[in-house]
Amino acid sequence: MSTHAGPSPVRLGAKSPKTTKLNMVGLLFGTLFGGILASVRLHEYDTIHAMLRLDEPDVYLLMASAVAVSAPLLWLLERGGMHTPFGGRLSLSRSMPEAHHLKGGALFGVGWAIAGTCPAPALVMLSSGATLGLVSIPGIFVGLWLFRHNSERQLRVEVGSGDGEHREIHVAPLTLDLTDGGLRTGSTLAKEADLRMTQNKP
Amino acid sequence: MIDSFPDRMAWYVAGPALGLLIVGLFMLANQPLGASGAYVQMSGFVRRKSEVAVWRVWYFVGMFFGGLLVTQVFRSGRGIHSGYDALVDVFPMSITVPLVFAGAVILGYGAAMAGGCTSGHGLCGTAQRSPASVAVTVTFMATGIATTFILRLLTGGAL
């Protein structure tokens, strides 16, 4: 691990004008997303509960109409080879389902029904003045941390080595593999891990 | 407080708006709007890890801020409340709090394993026509509905 540089300090401040702009894009899109969730009351337990009790179709229709609007537009923009200001050429991720998708999705649904919230609405729940947001938000962080912790342990067994690099190579892309919906870090981490592995080869 | 702001915006207004928001972030940064990825970045940021996408931290803060704007400024705020009216009616706080915490841990763990949540797979992944995201979405909808019906049975229909 001697080739790996120590953690560099992270700051909320920007390094270049482009970083500042991207940070402001993040803040703007977060605000609009949180605002839309609040405007349809998705931050309330009762809304999610009524949806999963099949009492009202509103949330299903909301999700379906969001996809119905965005899917064709994204398809056209990708086909047109659009170049984005911050992220290069617009590209869509289309992975095939694997066992961890189904297992993770099944667990997520159970927790979603019990807690009556999910990651984005939990933040809005707290800003609406709901005190139990202080329970659900830390819970989500603990859940994410537990998986990272657990998968590291499991994979150490699978790989048959306690070696730091090997664990990083196999764990990092899996832990942060939010390729389809979340942040795209998996491929970047895999590339970095490959680089590290090459550097450490005898 | 804005008097004309709807008590609950209609799905046919908010849904397409959400769709355009998803397209907007792809057009600007080639990035999906997933929330659990922002949690991962936020936790990395708090633990001062390297390789943190700081703009995702701003995005995380933005979700809270957008909620604040709508629930406290556009609407008259409800003040401090539990946020779990239906659950609190059925269970005492000594059960509600651990139940909500347990549910949140399970959903966080599941989101990490699946690689996304309702916004990640349910909206943005599905919008990209990702087979994995469609599979995750169908799965969590099914187990979510099943769990809710089991909770209803266990509470004698009170929930």
XYZ file of C-alpha atoms in Angstrom:
361
model
C 0.000 0.000 0.000
C 3.020 2.284 0.033
C 2.162 3.516 -3.460
C -1.256 4.683 -2.301
C -1.291 8.315 -1.281
C -2.834 9.176 2.061
C -6.274 10.722 2.205
C -6.299 14.249 0.922
C -8.350 16.736 2.917
C -11.857 17.235 1.567
C -13.479 20.618 1.822
C -16.879 21.965 0.898
C -15.077 24.823 -0.800
C -14.290 24.610 -4.473
C -10.970 24.107 -6.211
C -11.829 25.470 -9.648
C -14.658 27.481 -11.181
C -15.945 24.287 -12.792
C -16.065 22.529 -9.407
C -17.982 25.478 -7.952
C -20.484 25.284 -10.781
C -20.917 21.527 -10.355
C -21.405 21.996 -6.595
C -24.108 24.554 -7.320
C -25.706 22.135 -9.807
C -25.726 19.557 -6.997
C -27.316 21.991 -4.565
C -29.922 23.099 -7.127
C -30.933 19.580 -8.150
C -31.010 18.426 -4.526
C -33.238 21.374 -3.615
C -35.622 20.760 -6.517
C -35.749 17.031 -5.786
C -36.405 17.585 -2.067
C -38.971 20.239 -2.943
C -40.892 17.926 -5.281
C -40.859 15.115 -2.697
C -42.218 17.507 -0.069
C -44.865 18.915 -2.429
C -46.362 15.428 -2.920
C -45.885 14.583 0.792
C -43.629 11.629 0.108
C -41.746 12.478 3.301
C -44.739 11.399 5.365
C -45.084 7.874 6.701
C -48.791 7.968 5.902
C -48.147 8.549 2.169
C -45.745 5.602 1.781
C -47.914 3.431 4.002
C -51.088 4.222 2.015
C -49.194 3.426 -1.187
C -47.931 0.045 0.057
C -51.358 -0.745 1.529
C -52.633 -0.252 -2.040
C -55.070 2.375 -0.763
C -54.179 4.993 -3.354
C -52.400 4.844 -6.719
C -50.861 8.349 -6.589
C -47.239 7.403 -5.820
C -47.211 4.622 -8.424
C -48.592 7.059 -10.998
C -46.036 9.668 -9.934
C -43.152 7.236 -10.458
C -44.599 5.891 -13.716
C -45.123 9.357 -15.173
C -41.602 10.440 -14.158
C -40.176 7.421 -16.002
C -42.573 7.879 -18.936
C -41.254 11.419 -19.416
C -37.560 10.751 -18.791
C -36.999 7.376 -20.495
C -37.761 8.457 -24.103
C -35.898 11.757 -23.656
C -32.815 9.998 -22.288
C -32.960 7.468 -25.104
C -33.085 10.249 -27.705
C -30.317 12.259 -26.047
C -28.017 9.227 -25.857
C -28.723 8.367 -29.474
C -28.008 11.952 -30.456
C -24.606 11.676 -28.755
C -25.158 14.665 -26.516
C -22.073 16.134 -24.911
C -22.698 17.300 -21.335
C -20.835 20.274 -19.807
C -19.684 18.370 -16.694
C -19.763 14.653 -17.469
C -18.618 14.077 -21.037
C -20.837 12.265 -23.500
C -24.276 11.360 -22.152
C -24.352 7.603 -21.590
C -26.871 5.300 -19.978
C -26.061 2.302 -17.744
C -27.914 -0.906 -18.480
C -26.617 -3.739 -16.282
C -28.096 -7.202 -16.218
C -29.687 -8.296 -12.924
C -27.527 -10.340 -10.564
C -28.277 -12.105 -7.284
C -27.202 -9.132 -5.156
C -29.692 -6.893 -6.942
C -32.588 -9.182 -6.049
C -31.434 -9.869 -2.477
C -30.720 -6.188 -1.849
C -33.988 -5.107 -3.443
C -35.950 -7.595 -1.316
C -34.340 -6.317 1.896
C -34.825 -2.716 0.838
C -38.563 -3.294 0.345
C -38.937 -4.790 3.827
C -37.129 -1.851 5.473
C -39.011 0.641 3.297
C -42.363 -0.748 4.487
C -41.351 -0.786 8.165
C -39.675 2.629 8.294
C -42.142 4.166 5.823
C -39.388 6.178 4.231
C -36.376 5.876 1.941
C -33.098 7.822 1.658
C -34.280 11.038 -0.038
C -37.656 11.415 1.736
C -35.973 10.767 5.117
C -34.053 14.054 4.734
C -37.258 15.917 3.886
C -38.946 14.208 6.828
C -36.410 15.804 9.141
C -36.715 19.240 7.535
C -40.508 19.051 7.918
C -39.981 18.975 11.677
C -40.494 15.245 12.156
C -38.302 14.200 15.070
C -38.123 10.535 14.051
C -36.121 11.635 11.023
C -33.332 11.745 13.610
C -33.850 7.986 13.990
C -34.330 6.967 10.355
C -31.448 8.965 8.822
C -28.771 7.525 11.187
C -30.383 4.107 10.649
C -29.834 4.361 6.883
C -26.182 5.348 7.445
C -25.742 2.380 9.796
C -27.288 0.049 7.202
C -24.940 1.279 4.465
C -21.966 0.939 6.811
C -22.999 -2.556 7.912
C -23.078 -3.779 4.336
C -19.644 -2.413 3.595
C -18.318 -3.978 6.794
C -20.061 -7.281 6.151
C -19.176 -7.612 2.481
C -15.531 -6.886 3.263
C -15.497 -9.718 5.762
C -17.292 -12.095 3.410
C -15.072 -11.302 0.481
C -11.918 -11.697 2.530
C -13.037 -15.283 3.068
C -13.912 -15.730 -0.580
C -10.703 -14.307 -1.907
C -8.760 -16.291 0.678
C -6.444 -13.475 1.550
C -6.284 -10.811 4.198
C -4.306 -8.650 1.828
C -5.432 -5.052 1.686
C -5.155 -4.596 -2.085
C -7.111 -7.675 -2.939
C -9.905 -6.684 -0.615
C -9.965 -3.229 -2.088
C -10.006 -4.484 -5.644
C -12.946 -6.754 -5.069
C -14.813 -4.821 -2.448
C -14.687 -1.260 -3.686
C -16.611 -1.734 -6.957
C -19.215 -3.894 -5.216
C -19.705 -1.605 -2.240
C -20.030 1.496 -4.352
C -21.611 -0.143 -7.364
C -24.406 2.379 -7.674
C -23.941 2.312 -11.423
C -27.514 2.341 -12.608
C -29.206 4.661 -10.233
C -26.722 6.165 -7.858
C -23.346 7.721 -8.282
C -21.010 6.245 -10.849
C -17.952 5.315 -8.878
C -17.685 1.571 -9.441
C -15.869 1.691 -12.751
C -13.530 4.449 -11.605
C -12.644 2.497 -8.482
C -12.126 -0.670 -10.498
C -9.715 1.175 -12.780
C -7.837 2.562 -9.790
C -7.726 -0.865 -8.202
C -6.362 -2.370 -11.423
C -3.687 0.301 -11.468
C -2.763 -0.435 -7.876
C -2.621 -4.152 -8.575
C -0.284 -3.566 -11.530
C 1.889 -1.336 -9.401
C 2.164 -3.965 -6.697
C 2.916 -6.913 -8.953
C 6.309 -8.455 -8.245
C -46.290 30.942 3.378
C -47.713 30.854 -0.117
C -51.486 30.458 0.022
C -51.746 29.013 -3.477
C -49.174 26.263 -2.835
C -51.085 22.961 -2.992
C -51.532 20.909 0.139
C -50.524 17.956 -1.975
C -49.417 18.483 -5.538
C -51.114 16.250 -8.120
C -49.046 13.319 -9.419
C -49.552 14.421 -13.043
C -47.769 17.679 -12.247
C -45.046 16.385 -9.917
C -44.327 13.176 -11.861
C -43.416 14.794 -15.190
C -41.515 17.524 -13.280
C -39.487 14.795 -11.585
C -38.903 13.197 -14.989
C -37.556 16.469 -16.386
C -35.329 16.860 -13.314
C -33.816 13.425 -14.014
C -33.203 14.373 -17.657
C -31.766 17.736 -16.571
C -29.043 16.215 -14.395
C -28.119 13.791 -17.188
C -27.923 16.679 -19.657
C -25.692 18.725 -17.382
C -23.464 16.134 -15.736
C -24.294 12.693 -17.206
C -25.268 11.651 -13.675
C -28.345 9.976 -12.218
C -30.360 11.532 -9.399
C -29.963 8.625 -6.932
C -30.109 9.467 -3.245
C -28.321 6.515 -1.635
C -25.161 7.364 -3.602
C -25.320 10.786 -1.956
C -25.463 9.077 1.455
C -22.296 7.126 0.577
C -20.529 10.355 -0.416
C -21.829 12.180 2.658
C -20.529 9.458 4.961
C -17.158 9.553 3.150
C -17.102 13.322 3.517
C -17.860 13.218 7.247
C -15.144 10.602 7.773
C -12.779 12.797 5.729
C -12.053 10.107 3.148
C -10.284 10.940 -0.073
C -12.049 10.634 -3.411
C -15.293 12.182 -2.225
C -17.561 13.677 -4.875
C -18.183 16.934 -3.012
C -20.974 18.030 -5.322
C -22.944 14.990 -4.111
C -22.571 16.356 -0.572
C -24.121 19.611 -1.799
C -26.843 17.545 -3.433
C -27.460 15.798 -0.081
C -27.726 19.162 1.694
C -29.996 20.405 -1.116
C -32.563 17.639 -0.533
C -32.869 18.733 3.097
C -33.023 22.393 2.070
C -35.675 21.815 -0.617
C -37.803 20.007 1.929
C -37.338 22.862 4.375
C -38.379 25.406 1.762
C -41.614 23.607 0.866
C -42.652 22.392 4.321
C -41.750 25.520 6.298
C -41.850 28.455 3.854
C -44.227 27.564 0.998
C -46.595 25.847 3.447
C -47.161 26.818 7.036
C -44.975 24.464 9.057
C -46.486 21.766 11.216
C -44.001 22.382 13.987
C -42.235 19.601 15.835
C -44.015 16.252 15.483
C -43.077 12.575 15.323
C -43.664 12.158 11.594
C -45.174 8.726 12.260
C -48.767 9.552 13.239
C -50.264 6.211 12.165
C -47.480 4.203 13.794
C -47.590 6.210 17.039
C -51.353 5.648 17.245
C -50.777 1.896 17.331
C -47.505 1.510 19.240
C -45.978 3.304 22.220
C -42.799 5.314 21.502
C -40.711 2.575 23.150
C -41.665 0.297 20.235
C -42.009 2.903 17.456
C -38.455 4.249 17.791
C -36.644 0.855 17.636
C -39.011 -0.248 14.849
C -38.234 2.795 12.707
C -34.513 2.419 13.404
C -34.563 -1.287 12.486
C -36.491 -0.546 9.284
C -34.017 2.186 8.331
C -31.013 -0.105 8.928
C -32.597 -2.843 6.788
C -33.373 -0.446 3.957
C -29.898 1.080 4.097
C -28.297 -2.358 4.012
C -30.581 -3.439 1.166
C -29.884 -0.262 -0.820
C -26.130 -0.824 -0.467
C -26.452 -4.429 -1.609
C -28.788 -3.631 -4.498
C -26.710 -0.614 -5.513
C -29.499 1.924 -5.179
C -32.895 2.809 -3.761
C -36.291 4.100 -4.895
C -34.810 7.158 -6.575
C -31.726 5.349 -7.899
C -33.161 2.140 -9.309
C -36.873 2.966 -9.149
C -36.655 6.223 -11.081
C -33.253 6.846 -12.673
C -32.255 3.253 -13.440
C -35.666 2.439 -14.853
C -35.553 5.646 -16.904
C -32.297 4.355 -18.424
C -34.101 1.080 -19.251
C -31.661 -0.874 -17.085
C -32.798 -4.508 -16.660
C -31.093 -4.665 -13.233
C -32.952 -1.564 -12.036
C -36.285 -2.871 -13.267
C -35.596 -6.147 -11.418
C -34.701 -4.290 -8.194
C -37.782 -2.051 -8.480
C -40.187 -4.945 -9.024
C -38.553 -6.791 -6.102
C -38.748 -3.963 -3.575
C -42.306 -3.077 -4.580
C -43.318 -6.708 -4.019
C -41.577 -7.139 -0.650
C -42.708 -3.661 0.450
C -46.348 -4.482 -0.242
C -45.990 -7.957 1.325
C -44.358 -6.543 4.478
C -47.099 -3.927 4.816
C -49.792 -6.591 4.629
C -47.946 -8.713 7.218
C -47.752 -5.640 9.500
C -51.490 -5.152 9.025
C -52.168 -8.768 9.956
C -49.930 -8.589 13.034
C -51.635 -5.426 14.265
C -55.132 -6.747 13.552
C -55.669 -4.243 10.747
C -54.792 -1.236 12.928
C -51.899 -0.218 10.678
